[in-house]
Coordinates of C-alpha atoms in Angstrom, one line a residue:
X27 CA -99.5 37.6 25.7
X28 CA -96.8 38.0 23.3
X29 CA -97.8 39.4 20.0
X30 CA -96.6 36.7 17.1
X31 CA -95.2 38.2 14.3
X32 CA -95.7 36.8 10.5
X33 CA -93.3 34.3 10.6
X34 CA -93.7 33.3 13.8
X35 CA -97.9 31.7 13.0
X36 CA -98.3 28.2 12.9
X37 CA -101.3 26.1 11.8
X38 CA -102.9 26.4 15.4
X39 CA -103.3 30.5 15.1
X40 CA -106.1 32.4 14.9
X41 CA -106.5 33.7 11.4
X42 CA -104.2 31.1 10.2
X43 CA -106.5 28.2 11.2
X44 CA -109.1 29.7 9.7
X45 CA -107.3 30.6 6.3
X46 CA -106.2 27.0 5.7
X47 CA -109.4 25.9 6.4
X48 CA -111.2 27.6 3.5
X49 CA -109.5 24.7 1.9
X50 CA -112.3 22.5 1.5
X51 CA -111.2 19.5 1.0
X52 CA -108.2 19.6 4.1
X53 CA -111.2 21.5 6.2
X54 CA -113.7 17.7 5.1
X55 CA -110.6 15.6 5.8
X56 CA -109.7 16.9 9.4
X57 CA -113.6 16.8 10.8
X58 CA -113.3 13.5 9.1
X59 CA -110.2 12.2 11.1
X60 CA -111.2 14.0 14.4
X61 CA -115.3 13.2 14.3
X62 CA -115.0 9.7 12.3
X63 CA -118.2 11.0 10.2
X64 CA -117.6 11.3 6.2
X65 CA -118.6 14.3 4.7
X66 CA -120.4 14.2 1.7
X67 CA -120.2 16.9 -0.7
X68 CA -120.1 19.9 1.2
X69 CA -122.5 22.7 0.8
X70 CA -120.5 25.6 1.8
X71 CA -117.7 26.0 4.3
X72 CA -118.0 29.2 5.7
X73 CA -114.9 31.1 7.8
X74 CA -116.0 32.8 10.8
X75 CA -119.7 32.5 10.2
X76 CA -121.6 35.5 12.0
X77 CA -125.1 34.0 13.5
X78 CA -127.3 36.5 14.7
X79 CA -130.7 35.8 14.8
X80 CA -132.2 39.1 16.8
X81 CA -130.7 42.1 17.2
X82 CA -131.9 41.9 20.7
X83 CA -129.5 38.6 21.1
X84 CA -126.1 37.8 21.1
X85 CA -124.4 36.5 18.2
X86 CA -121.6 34.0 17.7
X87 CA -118.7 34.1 15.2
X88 CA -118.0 30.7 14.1
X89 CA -114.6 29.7 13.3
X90 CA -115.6 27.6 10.4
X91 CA -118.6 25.8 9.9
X92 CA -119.5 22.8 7.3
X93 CA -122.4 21.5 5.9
X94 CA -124.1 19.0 4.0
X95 CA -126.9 17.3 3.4
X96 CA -127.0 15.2 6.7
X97 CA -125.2 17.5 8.9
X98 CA -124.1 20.5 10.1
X99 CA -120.0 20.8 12.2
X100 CA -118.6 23.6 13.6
X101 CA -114.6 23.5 14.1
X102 CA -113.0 26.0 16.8
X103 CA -110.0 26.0 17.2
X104 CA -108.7 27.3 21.1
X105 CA -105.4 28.4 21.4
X106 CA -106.0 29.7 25.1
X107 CA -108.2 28.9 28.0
X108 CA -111.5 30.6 27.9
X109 CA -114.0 30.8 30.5
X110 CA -117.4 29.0 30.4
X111 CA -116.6 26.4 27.4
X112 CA -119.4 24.6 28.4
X113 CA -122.0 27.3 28.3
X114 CA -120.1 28.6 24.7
X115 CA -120.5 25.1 23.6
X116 CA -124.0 24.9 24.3
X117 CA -124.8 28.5 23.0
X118 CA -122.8 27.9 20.0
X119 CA -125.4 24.7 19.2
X120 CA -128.6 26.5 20.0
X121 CA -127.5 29.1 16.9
X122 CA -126.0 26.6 14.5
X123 CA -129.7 24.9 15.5
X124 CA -131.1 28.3 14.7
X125 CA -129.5 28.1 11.2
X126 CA -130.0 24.8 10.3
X127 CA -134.2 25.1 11.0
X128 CA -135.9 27.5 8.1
X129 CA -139.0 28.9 9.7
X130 CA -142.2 26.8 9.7
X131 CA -140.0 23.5 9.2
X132 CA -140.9 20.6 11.5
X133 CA -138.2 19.4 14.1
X134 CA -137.6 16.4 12.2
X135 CA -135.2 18.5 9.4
X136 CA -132.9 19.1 11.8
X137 CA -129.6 18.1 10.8
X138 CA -127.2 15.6 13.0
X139 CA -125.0 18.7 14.5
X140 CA -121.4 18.7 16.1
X141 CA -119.5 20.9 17.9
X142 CA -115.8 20.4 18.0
X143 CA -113.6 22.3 19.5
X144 CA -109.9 21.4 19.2
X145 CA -107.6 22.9 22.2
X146 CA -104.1 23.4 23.1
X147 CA -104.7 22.4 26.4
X148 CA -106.9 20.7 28.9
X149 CA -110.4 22.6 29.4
X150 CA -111.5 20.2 32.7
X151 CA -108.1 19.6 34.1
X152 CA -109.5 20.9 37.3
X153 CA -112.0 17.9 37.0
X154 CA -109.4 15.4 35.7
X155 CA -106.9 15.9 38.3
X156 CA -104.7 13.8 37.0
X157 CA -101.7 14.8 34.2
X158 CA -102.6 16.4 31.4
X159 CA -106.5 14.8 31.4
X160 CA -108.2 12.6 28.6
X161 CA -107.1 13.5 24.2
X162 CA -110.9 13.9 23.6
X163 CA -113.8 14.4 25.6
X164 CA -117.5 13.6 23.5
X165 CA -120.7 14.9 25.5
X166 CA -124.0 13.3 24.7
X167 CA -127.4 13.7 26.1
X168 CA -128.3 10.6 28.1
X169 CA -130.5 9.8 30.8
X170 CA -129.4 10.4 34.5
X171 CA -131.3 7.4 35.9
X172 CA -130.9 4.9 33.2
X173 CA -127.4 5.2 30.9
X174 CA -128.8 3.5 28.5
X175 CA -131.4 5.6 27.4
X176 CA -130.2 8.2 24.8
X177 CA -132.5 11.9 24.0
X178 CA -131.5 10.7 20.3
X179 CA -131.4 14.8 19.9
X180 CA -128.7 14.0 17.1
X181 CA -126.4 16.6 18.7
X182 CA -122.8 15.7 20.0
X183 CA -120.2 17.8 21.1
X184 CA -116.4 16.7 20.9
X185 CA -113.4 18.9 22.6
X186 CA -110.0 17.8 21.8
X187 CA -107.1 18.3 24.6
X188 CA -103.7 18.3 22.0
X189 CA -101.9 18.6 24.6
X190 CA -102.3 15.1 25.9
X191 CA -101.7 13.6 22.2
X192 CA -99.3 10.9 23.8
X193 CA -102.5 9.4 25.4
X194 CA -104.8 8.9 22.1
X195 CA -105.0 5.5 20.6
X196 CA -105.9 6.5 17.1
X197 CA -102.4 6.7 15.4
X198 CA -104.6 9.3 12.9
X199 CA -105.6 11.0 15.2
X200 CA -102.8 11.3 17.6
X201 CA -100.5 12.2 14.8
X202 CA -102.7 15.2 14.0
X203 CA -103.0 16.7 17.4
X204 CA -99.1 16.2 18.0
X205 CA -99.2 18.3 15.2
X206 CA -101.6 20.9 16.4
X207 CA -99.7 21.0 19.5
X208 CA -96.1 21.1 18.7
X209 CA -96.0 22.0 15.0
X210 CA -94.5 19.5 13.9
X211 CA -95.7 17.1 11.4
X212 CA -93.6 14.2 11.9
X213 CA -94.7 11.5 9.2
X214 CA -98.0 11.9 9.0
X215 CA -99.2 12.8 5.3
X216 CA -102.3 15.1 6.5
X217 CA -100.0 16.8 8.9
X218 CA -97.8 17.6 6.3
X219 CA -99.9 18.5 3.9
X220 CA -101.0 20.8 6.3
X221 CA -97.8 22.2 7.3
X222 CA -97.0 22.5 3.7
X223 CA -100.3 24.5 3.2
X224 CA -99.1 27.1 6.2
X225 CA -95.5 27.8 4.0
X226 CA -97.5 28.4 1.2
X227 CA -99.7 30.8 2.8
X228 CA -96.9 32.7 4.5
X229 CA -95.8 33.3 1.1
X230 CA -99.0 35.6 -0.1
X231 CA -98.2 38.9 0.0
X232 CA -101.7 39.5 0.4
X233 CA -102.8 37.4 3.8
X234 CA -99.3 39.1 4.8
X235 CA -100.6 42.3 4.5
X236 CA -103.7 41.3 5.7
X237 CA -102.6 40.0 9.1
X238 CA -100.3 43.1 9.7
X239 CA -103.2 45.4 8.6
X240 CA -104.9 43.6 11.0
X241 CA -102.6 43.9 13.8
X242 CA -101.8 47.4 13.5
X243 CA -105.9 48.0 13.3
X244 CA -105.8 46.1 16.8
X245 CA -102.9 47.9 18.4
X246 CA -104.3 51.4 17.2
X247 CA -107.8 50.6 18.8
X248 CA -105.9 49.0 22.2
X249 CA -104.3 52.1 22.4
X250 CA -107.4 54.5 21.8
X251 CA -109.1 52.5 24.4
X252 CA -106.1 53.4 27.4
X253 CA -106.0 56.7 26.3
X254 CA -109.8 57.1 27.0
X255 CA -109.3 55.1 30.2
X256 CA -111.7 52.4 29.7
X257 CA -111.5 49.1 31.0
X258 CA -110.8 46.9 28.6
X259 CA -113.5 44.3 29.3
X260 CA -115.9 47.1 29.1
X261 CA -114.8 48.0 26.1
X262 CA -114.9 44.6 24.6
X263 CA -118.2 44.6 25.9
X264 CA -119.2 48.0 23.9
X265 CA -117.3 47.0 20.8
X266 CA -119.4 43.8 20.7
X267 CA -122.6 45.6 20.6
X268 CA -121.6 47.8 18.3
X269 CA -121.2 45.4 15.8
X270 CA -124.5 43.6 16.5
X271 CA -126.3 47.0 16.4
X272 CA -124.5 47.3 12.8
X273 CA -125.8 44.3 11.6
X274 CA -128.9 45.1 12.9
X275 CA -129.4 48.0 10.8
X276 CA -129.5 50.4 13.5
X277 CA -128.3 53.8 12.8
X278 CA -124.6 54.5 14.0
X279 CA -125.5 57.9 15.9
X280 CA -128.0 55.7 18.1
X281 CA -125.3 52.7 18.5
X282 CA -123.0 55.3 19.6
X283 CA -125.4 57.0 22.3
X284 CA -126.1 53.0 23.2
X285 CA -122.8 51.7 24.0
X286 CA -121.0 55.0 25.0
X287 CA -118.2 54.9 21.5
X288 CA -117.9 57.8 19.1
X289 CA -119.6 57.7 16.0
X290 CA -116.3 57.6 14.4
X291 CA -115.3 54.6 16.4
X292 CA -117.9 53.2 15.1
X293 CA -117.5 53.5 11.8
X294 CA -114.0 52.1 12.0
X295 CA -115.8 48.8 13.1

């Protein structure tokens, strides 16, 4: 893929997304307009929340992740297909599960949980088959044999296909995902607001020098990893356990013997 420069990001990039989104009141208003829940007063919102229960286990990096006193919503935001969205979906609920449920707590404090992930394209187009597939899929847990019968686990997970924003009924909601998809926000006051919200940002020198710090960090280790002739799926691999090895509190001379990176390389994680 082509590497975006600054002025190139819109709302729907990765860092960008997750920027406007410590915005609390724009991050309450969008789960609002895309779930149909209100939020109450929000606990926290946290950007790319790390959940890693056992150092033993993998962790997940949240994109951004609400709370309050009744629930608990994690927003991704997918740019580009990704294998095994199901299986990400359900491991990303088992861990938000994990952080919602304070040890010795009885099952009944579990808060009503969503995952929502908002993509640029359509994640069961195979299954569709037909154009570009349904605006929003919502999964529930219901009973095989008898539809009407509902686990009443409290848990719901929501994917959003922007692509197919011509389809959605909800003027609100349609409006938003044209948005998302095209980057433009039409009339829509939320979609401007966010749009507006995007100039500004692009206008900190500091998230400027951020995202190219960031870039050149990326490039640098990209290139390190060719030189060394690993594969980069291997190294992905290694870089991720590095990190949960970190986080751990394992030492960095064993992580580096573990997942075969220099101490040094380490450290620059």
């Amino acid at each position: 893929m082509k590497r975006k420069s600054f002025d190139e990001l819109t709302f729907a990039d990765d860092g960008m997304f997750q920027t406007v989104m410590k915005n609390p009141e724009l991050s309450a208003e969008l789960v609002e307009r895309l779930l149909g829940v209100r939020v109450k007063q929000v606990e926290y919102p946290e950007l790319e929340k790390a959940i890693e229960p056992y150092y033993t286990s993998r962790g997940v990096r949240l994109d951004v992740y609400l709370k309050d006193e009744d629930r608990a919503i994690d927003v991704e935001l997918q740019s580009y297909p990704q294998k095994a969205l199901g299986k990400r979906m359900r491991y990303y609920q088992s861990m938000v599960d994990c952080d919602c449920l304070m040890k010795g707590q009885p099952y009944t404090k579990l808060r009503e949980s969503y995952i929502l992930f908002i993509c640029k394209f359509d994640p069961f187009r195979d299954a569709a088959k037909s154009g570009n597939g349904l605006p929003r899929y919502t999964f529930r847990n219901i009973c095989a044999e008898n539809n009407s019968v509902n686990l009443d686990d409290k848990c719901v997970k929501v994917v959003y296909n922007a692509s197919a924003y011509k389809s959605e009924e909800d003027p609100k909601v349609r409006a938003l995902l044209r948005f998302i998809q095209t980057n433009e926000p039409g009339e829509d006051d939320f979609s401007k607001r966010l749009s507006e919200f995007v100039a500004r940002v692009k206008e900190n020198e500091k998230f400027r020098k951020e995202f190219s710090d960031m870039n050149l960090h990326d490039f640098d280790i990209m290139t390190e990893a060719k030189e060394e002739g690993l594969a980069e799926g291997a190294r992905q691999k290694a870089v991720e356990n590095a990190r949960n090895l970190k986080a751990a509190g394992v030492d960095i001379n064993i992580i580096a013997k573990c997942v075969g990176l220099s101490v040094e390389e380490v450290k620059k994680l």
